[in-house]
PDB file of C-alpha atoms and ligand atoms in Angstrom:
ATOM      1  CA  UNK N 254     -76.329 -27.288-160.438  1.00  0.00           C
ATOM      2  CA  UNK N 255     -78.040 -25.687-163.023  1.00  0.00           C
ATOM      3  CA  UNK N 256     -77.988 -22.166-164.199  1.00  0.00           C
ATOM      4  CA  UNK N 257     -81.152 -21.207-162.724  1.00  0.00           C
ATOM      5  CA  UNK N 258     -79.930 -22.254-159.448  1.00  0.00           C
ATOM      6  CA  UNK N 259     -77.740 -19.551-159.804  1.00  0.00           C
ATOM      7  CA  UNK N 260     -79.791 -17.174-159.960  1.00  0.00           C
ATOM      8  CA  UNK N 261     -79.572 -13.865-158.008  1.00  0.00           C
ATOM      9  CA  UNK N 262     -82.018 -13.950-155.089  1.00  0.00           C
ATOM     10  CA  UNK N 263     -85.298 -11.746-153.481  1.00  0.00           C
ATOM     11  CA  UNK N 264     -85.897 -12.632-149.952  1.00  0.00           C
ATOM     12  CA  UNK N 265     -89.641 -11.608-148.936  1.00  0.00           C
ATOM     13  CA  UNK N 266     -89.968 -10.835-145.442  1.00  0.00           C
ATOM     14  CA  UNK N 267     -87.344  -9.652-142.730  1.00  0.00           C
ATOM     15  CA  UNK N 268     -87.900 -11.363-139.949  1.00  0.00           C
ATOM     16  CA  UNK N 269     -86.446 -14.523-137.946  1.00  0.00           C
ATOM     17  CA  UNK N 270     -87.252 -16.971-140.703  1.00  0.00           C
ATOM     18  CA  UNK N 271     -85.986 -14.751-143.410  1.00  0.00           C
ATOM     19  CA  UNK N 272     -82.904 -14.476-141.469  1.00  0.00           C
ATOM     20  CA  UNK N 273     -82.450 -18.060-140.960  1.00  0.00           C
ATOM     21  CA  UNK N 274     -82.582 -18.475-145.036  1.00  0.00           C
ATOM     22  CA  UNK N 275     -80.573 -15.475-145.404  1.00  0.00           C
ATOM     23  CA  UNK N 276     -77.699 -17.509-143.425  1.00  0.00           C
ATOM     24  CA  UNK N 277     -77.824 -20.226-145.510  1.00  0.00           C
ATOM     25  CA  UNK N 278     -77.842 -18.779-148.845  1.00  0.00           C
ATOM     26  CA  UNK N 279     -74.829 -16.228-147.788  1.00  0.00           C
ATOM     27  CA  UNK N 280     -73.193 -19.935-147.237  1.00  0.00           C
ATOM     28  CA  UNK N 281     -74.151 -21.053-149.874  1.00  0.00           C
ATOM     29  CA  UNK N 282     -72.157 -18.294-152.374  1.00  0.00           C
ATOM     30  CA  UNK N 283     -75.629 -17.155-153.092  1.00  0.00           C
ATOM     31  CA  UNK N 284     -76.073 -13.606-154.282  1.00  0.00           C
ATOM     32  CA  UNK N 285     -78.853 -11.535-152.136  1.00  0.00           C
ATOM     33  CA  UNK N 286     -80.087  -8.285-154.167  1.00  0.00           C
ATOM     34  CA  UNK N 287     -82.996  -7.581-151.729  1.00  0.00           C
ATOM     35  CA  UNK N 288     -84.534  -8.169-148.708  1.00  0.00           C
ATOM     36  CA  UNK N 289     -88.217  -7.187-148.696  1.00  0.00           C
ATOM     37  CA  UNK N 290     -89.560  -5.872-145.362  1.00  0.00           C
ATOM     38  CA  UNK N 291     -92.048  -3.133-144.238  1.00  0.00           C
ATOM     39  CA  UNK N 292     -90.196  -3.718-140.723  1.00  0.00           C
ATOM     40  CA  UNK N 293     -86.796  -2.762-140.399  1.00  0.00           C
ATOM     41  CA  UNK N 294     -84.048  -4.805-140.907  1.00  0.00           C
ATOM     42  CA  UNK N 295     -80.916  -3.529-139.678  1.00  0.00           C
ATOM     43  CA  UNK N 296     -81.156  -5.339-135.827  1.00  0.00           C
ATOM     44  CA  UNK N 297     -80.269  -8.751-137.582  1.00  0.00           C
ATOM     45  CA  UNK N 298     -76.517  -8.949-137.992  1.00  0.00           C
ATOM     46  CA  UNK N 299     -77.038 -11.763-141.240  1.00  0.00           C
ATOM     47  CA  UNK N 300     -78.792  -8.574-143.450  1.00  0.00           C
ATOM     48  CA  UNK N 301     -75.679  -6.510-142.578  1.00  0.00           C
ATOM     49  CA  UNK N 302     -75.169  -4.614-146.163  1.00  0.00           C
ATOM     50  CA  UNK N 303     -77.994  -6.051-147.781  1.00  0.00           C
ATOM     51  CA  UNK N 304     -80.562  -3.788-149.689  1.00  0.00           C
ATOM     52  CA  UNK N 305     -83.682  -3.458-147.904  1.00  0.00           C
ATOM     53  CA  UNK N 306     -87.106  -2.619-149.600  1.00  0.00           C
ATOM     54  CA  UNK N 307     -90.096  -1.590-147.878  1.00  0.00           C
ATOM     55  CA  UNK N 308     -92.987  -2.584-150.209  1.00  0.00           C
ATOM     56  CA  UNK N 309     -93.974  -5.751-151.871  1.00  0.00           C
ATOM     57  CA  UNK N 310     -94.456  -3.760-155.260  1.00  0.00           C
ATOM     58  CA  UNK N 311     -91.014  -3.379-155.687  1.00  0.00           C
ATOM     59  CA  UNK N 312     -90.756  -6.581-156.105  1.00  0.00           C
ATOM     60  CA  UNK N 313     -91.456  -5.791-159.561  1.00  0.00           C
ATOM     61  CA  UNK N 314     -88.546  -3.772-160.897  1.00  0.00           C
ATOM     62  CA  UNK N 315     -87.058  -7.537-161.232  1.00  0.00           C
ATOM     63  CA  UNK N 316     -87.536  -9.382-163.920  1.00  0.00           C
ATOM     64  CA  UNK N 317     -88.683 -12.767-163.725  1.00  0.00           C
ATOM     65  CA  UNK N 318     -86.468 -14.747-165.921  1.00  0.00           C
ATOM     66  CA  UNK N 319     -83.452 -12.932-164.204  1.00  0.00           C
ATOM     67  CA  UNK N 320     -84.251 -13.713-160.621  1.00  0.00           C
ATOM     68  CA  UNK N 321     -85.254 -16.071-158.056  1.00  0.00           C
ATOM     69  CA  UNK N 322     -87.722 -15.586-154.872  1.00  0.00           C
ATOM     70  CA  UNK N 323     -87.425 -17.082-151.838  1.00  0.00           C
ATOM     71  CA  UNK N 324     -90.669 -16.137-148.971  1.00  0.00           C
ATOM     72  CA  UNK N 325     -88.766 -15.440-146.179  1.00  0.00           C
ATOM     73  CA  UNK N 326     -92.093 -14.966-144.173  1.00  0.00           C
ATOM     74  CA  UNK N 327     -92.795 -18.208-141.441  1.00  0.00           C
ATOM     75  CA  UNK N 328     -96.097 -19.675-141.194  1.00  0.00           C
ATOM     76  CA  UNK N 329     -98.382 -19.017-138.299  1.00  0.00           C
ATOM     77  CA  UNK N 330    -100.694 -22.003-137.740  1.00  0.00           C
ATOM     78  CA  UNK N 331    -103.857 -21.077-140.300  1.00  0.00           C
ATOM     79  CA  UNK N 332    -102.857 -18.143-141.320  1.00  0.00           C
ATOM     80  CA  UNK N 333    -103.073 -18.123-145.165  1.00  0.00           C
ATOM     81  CA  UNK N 334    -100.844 -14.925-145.769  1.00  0.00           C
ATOM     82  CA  UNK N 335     -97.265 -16.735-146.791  1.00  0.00           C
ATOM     83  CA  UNK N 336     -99.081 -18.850-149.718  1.00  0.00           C
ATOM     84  CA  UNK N 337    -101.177 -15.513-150.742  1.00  0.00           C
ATOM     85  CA  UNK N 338     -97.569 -13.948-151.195  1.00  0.00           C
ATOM     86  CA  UNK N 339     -96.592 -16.692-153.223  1.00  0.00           C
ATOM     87  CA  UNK N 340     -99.864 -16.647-155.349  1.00  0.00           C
ATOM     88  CA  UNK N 341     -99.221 -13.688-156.262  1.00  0.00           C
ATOM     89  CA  UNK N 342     -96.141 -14.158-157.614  1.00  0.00           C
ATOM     90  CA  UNK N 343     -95.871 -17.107-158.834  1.00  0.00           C
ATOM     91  CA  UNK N 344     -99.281 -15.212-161.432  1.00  0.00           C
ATOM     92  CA  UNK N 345     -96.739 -13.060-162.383  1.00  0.00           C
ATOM     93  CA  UNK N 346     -94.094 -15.776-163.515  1.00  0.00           C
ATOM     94  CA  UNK N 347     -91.808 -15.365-160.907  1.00  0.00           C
ATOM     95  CA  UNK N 348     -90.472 -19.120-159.438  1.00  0.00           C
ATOM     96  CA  UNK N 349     -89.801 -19.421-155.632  1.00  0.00           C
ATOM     97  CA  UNK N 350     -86.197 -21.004-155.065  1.00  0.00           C
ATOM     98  CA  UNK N 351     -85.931 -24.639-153.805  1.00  0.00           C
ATOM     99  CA  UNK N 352     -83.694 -23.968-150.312  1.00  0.00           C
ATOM    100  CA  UNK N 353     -81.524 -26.944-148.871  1.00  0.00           C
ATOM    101  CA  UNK N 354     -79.654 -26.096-146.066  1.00  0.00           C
ATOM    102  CA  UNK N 355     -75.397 -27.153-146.491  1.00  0.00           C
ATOM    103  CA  UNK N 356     -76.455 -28.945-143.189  1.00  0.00           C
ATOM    104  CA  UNK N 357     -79.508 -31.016-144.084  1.00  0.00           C
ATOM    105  CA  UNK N 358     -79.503 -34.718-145.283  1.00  0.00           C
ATOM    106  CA  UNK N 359     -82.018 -35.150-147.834  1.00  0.00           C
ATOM    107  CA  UNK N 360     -82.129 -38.589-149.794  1.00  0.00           C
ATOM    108  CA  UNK N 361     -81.222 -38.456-153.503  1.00  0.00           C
ATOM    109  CA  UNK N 362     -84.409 -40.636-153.894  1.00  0.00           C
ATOM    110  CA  UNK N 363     -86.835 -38.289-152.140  1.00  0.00           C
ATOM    111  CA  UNK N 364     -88.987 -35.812-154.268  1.00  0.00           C
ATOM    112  CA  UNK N 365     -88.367 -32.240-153.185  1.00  0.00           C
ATOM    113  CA  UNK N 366     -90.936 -29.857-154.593  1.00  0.00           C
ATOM    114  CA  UNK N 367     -90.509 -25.890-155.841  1.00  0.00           C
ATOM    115  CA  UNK N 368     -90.137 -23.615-153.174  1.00  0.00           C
ATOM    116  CA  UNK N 369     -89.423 -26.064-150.228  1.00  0.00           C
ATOM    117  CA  UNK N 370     -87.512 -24.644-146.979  1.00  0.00           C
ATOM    118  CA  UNK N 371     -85.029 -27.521-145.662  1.00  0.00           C
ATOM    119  CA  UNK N 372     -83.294 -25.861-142.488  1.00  0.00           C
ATOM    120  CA  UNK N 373     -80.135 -27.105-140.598  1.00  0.00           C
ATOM    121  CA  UNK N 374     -80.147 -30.299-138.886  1.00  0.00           C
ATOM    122  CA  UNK N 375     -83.147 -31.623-141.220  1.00  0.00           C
ATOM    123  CA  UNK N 376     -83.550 -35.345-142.439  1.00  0.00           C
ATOM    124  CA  UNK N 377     -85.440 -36.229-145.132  1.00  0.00           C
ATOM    125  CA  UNK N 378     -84.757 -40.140-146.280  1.00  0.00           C
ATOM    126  CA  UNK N 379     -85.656 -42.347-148.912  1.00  0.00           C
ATOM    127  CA  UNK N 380     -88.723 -42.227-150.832  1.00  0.00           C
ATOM    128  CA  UNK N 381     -90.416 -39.183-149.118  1.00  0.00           C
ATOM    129  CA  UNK N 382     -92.527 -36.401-151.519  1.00  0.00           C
ATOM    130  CA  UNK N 383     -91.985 -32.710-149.977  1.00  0.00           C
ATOM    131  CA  UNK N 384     -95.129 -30.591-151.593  1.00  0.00           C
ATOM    132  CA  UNK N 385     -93.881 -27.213-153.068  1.00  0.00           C
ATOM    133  CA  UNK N 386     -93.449 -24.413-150.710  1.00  0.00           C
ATOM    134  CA  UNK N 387     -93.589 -26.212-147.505  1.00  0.00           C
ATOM    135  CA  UNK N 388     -90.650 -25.579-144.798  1.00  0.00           C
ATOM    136  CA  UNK N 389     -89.161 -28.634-142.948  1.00  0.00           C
ATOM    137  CA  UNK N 390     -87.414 -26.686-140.291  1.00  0.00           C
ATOM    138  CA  UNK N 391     -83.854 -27.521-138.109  1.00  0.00           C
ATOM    139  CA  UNK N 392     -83.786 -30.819-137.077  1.00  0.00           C
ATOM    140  CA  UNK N 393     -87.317 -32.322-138.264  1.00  0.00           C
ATOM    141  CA  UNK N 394     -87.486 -35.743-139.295  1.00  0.00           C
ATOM    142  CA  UNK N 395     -89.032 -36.935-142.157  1.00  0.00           C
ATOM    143  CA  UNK N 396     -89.104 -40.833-142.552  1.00  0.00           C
ATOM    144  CA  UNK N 397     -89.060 -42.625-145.733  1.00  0.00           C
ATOM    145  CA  UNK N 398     -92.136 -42.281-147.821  1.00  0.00           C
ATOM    146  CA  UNK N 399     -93.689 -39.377-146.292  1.00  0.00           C
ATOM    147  CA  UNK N 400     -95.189 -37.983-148.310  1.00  0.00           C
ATOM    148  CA  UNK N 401     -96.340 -33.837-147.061  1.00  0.00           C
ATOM    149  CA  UNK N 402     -98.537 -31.657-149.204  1.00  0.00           C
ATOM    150  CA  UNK N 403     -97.779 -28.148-150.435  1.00  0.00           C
ATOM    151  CA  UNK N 404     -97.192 -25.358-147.657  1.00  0.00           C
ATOM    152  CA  UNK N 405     -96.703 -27.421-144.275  1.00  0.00           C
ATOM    153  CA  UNK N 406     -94.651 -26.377-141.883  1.00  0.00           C
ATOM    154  CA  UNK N 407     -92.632 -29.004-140.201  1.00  0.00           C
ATOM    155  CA  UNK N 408     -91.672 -27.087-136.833  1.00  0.00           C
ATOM    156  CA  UNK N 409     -88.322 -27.556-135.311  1.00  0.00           C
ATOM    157  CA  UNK N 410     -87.029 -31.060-133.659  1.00  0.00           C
ATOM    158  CA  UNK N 411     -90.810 -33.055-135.104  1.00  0.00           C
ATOM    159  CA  UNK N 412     -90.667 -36.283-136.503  1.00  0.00           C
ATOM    160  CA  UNK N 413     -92.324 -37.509-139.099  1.00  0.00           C
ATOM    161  CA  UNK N 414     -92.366 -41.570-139.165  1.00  0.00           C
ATOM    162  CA  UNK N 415     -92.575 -43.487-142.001  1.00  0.00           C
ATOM    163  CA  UNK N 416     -95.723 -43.185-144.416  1.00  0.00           C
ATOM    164  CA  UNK N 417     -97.394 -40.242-142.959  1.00  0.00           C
ATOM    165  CA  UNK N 418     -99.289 -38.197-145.283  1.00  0.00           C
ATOM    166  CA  UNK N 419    -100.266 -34.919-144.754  1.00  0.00           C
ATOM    167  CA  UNK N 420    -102.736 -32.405-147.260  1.00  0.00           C
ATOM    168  CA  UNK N 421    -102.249 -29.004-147.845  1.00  0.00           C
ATOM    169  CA  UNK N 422    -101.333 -26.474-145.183  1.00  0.00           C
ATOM    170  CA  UNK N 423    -100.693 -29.053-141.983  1.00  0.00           C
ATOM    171  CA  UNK N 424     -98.827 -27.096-139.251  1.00  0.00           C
ATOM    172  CA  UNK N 425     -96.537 -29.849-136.921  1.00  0.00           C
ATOM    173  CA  UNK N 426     -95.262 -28.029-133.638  1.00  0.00           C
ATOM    174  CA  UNK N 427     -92.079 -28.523-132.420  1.00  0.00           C
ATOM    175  CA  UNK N 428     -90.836 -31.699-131.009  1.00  0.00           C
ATOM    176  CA  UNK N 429     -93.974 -32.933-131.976  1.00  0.00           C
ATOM    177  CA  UNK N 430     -93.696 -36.989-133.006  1.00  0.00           C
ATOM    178  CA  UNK N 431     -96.426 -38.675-135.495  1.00  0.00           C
ATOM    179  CA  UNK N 432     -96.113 -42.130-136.033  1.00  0.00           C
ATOM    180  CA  UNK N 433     -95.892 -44.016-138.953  1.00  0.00           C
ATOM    181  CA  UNK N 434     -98.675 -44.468-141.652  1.00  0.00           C
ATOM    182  CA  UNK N 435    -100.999 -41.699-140.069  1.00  0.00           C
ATOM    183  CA  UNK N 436    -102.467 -39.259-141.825  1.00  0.00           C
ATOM    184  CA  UNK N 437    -103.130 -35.261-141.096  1.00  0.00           C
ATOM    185  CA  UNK N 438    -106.094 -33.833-143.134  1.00  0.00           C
ATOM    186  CA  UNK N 439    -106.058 -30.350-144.334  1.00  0.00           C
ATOM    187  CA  UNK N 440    -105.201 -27.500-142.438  1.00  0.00           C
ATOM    188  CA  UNK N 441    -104.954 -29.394-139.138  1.00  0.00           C
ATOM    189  CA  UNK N 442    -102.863 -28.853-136.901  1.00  0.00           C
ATOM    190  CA  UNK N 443    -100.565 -30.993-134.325  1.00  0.00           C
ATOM    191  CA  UNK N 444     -99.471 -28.981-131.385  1.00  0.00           C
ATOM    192  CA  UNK N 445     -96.185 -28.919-129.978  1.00  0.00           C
ATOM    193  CA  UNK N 446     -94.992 -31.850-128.279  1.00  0.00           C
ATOM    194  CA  UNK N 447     -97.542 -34.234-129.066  1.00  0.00           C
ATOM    195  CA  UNK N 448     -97.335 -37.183-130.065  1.00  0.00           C
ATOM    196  CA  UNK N 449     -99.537 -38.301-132.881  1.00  0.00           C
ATOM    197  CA  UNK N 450    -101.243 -41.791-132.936  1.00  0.00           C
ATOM    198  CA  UNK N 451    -104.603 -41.360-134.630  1.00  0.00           C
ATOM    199  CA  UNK N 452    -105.316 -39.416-138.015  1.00  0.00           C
ATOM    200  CA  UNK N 453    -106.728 -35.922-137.735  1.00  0.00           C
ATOM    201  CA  UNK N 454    -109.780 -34.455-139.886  1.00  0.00           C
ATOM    202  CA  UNK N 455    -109.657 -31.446-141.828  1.00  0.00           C
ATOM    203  CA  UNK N 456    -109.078 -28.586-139.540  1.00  0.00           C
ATOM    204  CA  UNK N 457    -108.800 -30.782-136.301  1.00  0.00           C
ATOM    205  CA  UNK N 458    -105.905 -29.826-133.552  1.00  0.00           C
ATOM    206  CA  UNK N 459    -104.417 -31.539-131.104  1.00  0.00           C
ATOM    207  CA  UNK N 460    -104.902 -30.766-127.899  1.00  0.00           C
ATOM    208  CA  UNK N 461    -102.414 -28.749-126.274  1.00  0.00           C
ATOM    209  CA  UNK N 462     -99.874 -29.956-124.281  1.00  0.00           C
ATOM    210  CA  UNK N 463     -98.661 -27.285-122.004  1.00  0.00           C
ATOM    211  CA  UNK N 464     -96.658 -27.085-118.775  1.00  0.00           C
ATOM    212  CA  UNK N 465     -99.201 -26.096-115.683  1.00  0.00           C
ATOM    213  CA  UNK N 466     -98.212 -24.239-113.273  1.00  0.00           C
ATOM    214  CA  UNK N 467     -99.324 -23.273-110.139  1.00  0.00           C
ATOM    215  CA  UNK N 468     -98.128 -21.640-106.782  1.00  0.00           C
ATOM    216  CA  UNK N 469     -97.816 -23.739-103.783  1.00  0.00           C
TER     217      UNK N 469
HETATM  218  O1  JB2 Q 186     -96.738  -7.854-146.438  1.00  0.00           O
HETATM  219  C1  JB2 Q 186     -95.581  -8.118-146.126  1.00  0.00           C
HETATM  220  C2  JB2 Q 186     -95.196  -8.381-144.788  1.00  0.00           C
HETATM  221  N1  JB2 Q 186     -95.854  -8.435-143.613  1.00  0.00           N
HETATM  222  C3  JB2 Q 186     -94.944  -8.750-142.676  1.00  0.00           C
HETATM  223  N2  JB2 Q 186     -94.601  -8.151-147.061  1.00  0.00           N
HETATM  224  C4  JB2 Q 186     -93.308  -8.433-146.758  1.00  0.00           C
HETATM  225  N3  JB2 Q 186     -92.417  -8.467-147.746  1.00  0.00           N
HETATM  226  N4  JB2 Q 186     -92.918  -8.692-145.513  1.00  0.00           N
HETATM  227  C5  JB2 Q 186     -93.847  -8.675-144.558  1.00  0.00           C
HETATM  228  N5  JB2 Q 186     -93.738  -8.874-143.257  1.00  0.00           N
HETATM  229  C6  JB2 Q 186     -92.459  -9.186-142.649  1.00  0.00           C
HETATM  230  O2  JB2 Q 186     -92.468 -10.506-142.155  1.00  0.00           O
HETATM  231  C7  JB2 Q 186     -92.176  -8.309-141.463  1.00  0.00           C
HETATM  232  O3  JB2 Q 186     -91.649  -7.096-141.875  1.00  0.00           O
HETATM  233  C8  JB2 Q 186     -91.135  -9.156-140.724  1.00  0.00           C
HETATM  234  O4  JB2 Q 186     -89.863  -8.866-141.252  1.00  0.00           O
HETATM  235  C9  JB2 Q 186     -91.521 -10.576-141.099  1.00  0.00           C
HETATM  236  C10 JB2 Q 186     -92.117 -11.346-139.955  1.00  0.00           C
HETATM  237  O5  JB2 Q 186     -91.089 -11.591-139.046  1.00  0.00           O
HETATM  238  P1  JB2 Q 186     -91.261 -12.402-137.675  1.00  0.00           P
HETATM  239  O6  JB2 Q 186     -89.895 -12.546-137.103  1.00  0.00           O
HETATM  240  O7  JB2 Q 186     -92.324 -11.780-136.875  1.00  0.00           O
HETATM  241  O8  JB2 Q 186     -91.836 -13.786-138.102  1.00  0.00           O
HETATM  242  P2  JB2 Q 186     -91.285 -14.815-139.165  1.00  0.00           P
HETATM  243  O9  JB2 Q 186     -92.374 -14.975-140.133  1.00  0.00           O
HETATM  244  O10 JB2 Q 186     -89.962 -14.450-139.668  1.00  0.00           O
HETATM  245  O11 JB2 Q 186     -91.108 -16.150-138.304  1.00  0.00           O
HETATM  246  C11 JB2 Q 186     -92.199 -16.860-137.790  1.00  0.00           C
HETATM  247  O12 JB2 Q 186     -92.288 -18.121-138.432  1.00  0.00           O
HETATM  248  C12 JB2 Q 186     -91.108 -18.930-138.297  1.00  0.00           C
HETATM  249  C13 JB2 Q 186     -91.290 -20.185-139.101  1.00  0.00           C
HETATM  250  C14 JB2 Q 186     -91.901 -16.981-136.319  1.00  0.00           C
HETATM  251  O13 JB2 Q 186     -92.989 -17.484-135.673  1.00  0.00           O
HETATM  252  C15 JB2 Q 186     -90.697 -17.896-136.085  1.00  0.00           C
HETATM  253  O14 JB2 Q 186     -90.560 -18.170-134.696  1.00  0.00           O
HETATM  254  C16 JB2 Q 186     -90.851 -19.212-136.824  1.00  0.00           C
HETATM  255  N6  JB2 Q 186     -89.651 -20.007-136.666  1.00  0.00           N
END
């Protein structure tokens, strides 16, 4: 581990995905200056004692070269806000920490870019290329040489099989499965509990699959 791993950290966001990073950094010996939330923090048990900020300016006070950040805000499908936090940061030469869950198996000879999320549970095996920022949540699969652009989001339990490739800002729901060698375009998005067997297009979605209901 190198120094800069050691770094004290700046957690952006409050919510349930902060708090799930917050858990595994506290494991991880990692020290937590602030957690930076408009929203109020004190309901989660894991920010117990923690130093909450309320605006994104303070952010500032840190330097840099003395601190790491971590976006602690999820991604909603499309919504460009978490990468607009870290574009504005990373201008100001701050550097997003790499996060790898205690719990997850990641392959010594996968490529794991700046800023990636790898939750509890996660697999990542041989020869797959993680693009910086992007979160593989608890329990996703992602077979050998995948290979996911920057700022995906790799919902809980969805597998990845091997060879897909996926551009920039690809949401995969939960559960969902895409098989091997497919490829998801830009800012498409695979709804939860699909299963994937033809590439999608820029922008192109699934179709839902949903439970129906109905009285009888
Ligand atoms: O401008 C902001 C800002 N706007 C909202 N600056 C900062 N620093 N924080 C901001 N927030 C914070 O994001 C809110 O104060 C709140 O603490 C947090 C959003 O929390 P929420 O629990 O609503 O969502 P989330 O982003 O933590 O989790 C979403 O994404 C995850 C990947 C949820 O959909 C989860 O279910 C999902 N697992």
């Amino acid at each position: 581990m190198s120094d800069s791993d050691l770094l004290p950290i700046v957690i952006i966001g409050g919510g349930g995905h902060a708090a799930v990073i917050a858990d595994i950094l506290l494991r991880q010996n990692r020290t937590i200056l602030a957690v930076v939330s408009p929203d109020e923090i004190s309901h989660r048990k894991v920010f117990t004692g923690m130093n909450r900020l309320v605006s994104d300016d303070q952010i500032r006070q840190f330097d840099p070269e003395t601190v790491r950040l971590v976006n602690g805000i999820g991604m909603i499908p499309r919504s460009k806000f978490r990468q607009q936090v870290n574009d504005t940061y990373l201008a100001l030469d701050y550097e997003f920490e790499t996060v790898i869950a205690n719990e997850a198996i990641v392959s010594p000879y996968a490529e794991v870019g700046p800023g990636v999320q790898i939750f509890p549970g996660a697999i990542v095996q041989s020869g797959a290329v993680l693009g910086a920022h992007s979160i593989i949540n608890t329990s996703a699969v992602i077979e050998h040489d995948c290979q996911i652009g920057a700022y995906n989001h790799i919902a809980p339990r969805a597998t990845l099989c091997g060879r897909v490739r996926s551009e920039s800002a690809v949401y995969v729901g939960a559960g969902a499965t895409v098989i091997h060698n497919i490829s998801l375009a830009k800012n498409s998005i695979v709804t939860a509990g699909t299963t994937v067997v033809s590439s999608l297009d820029e922008l192109q979605i699934t179709y839902p699959a949903r439970a129906v209901t109905r009285s009888i």
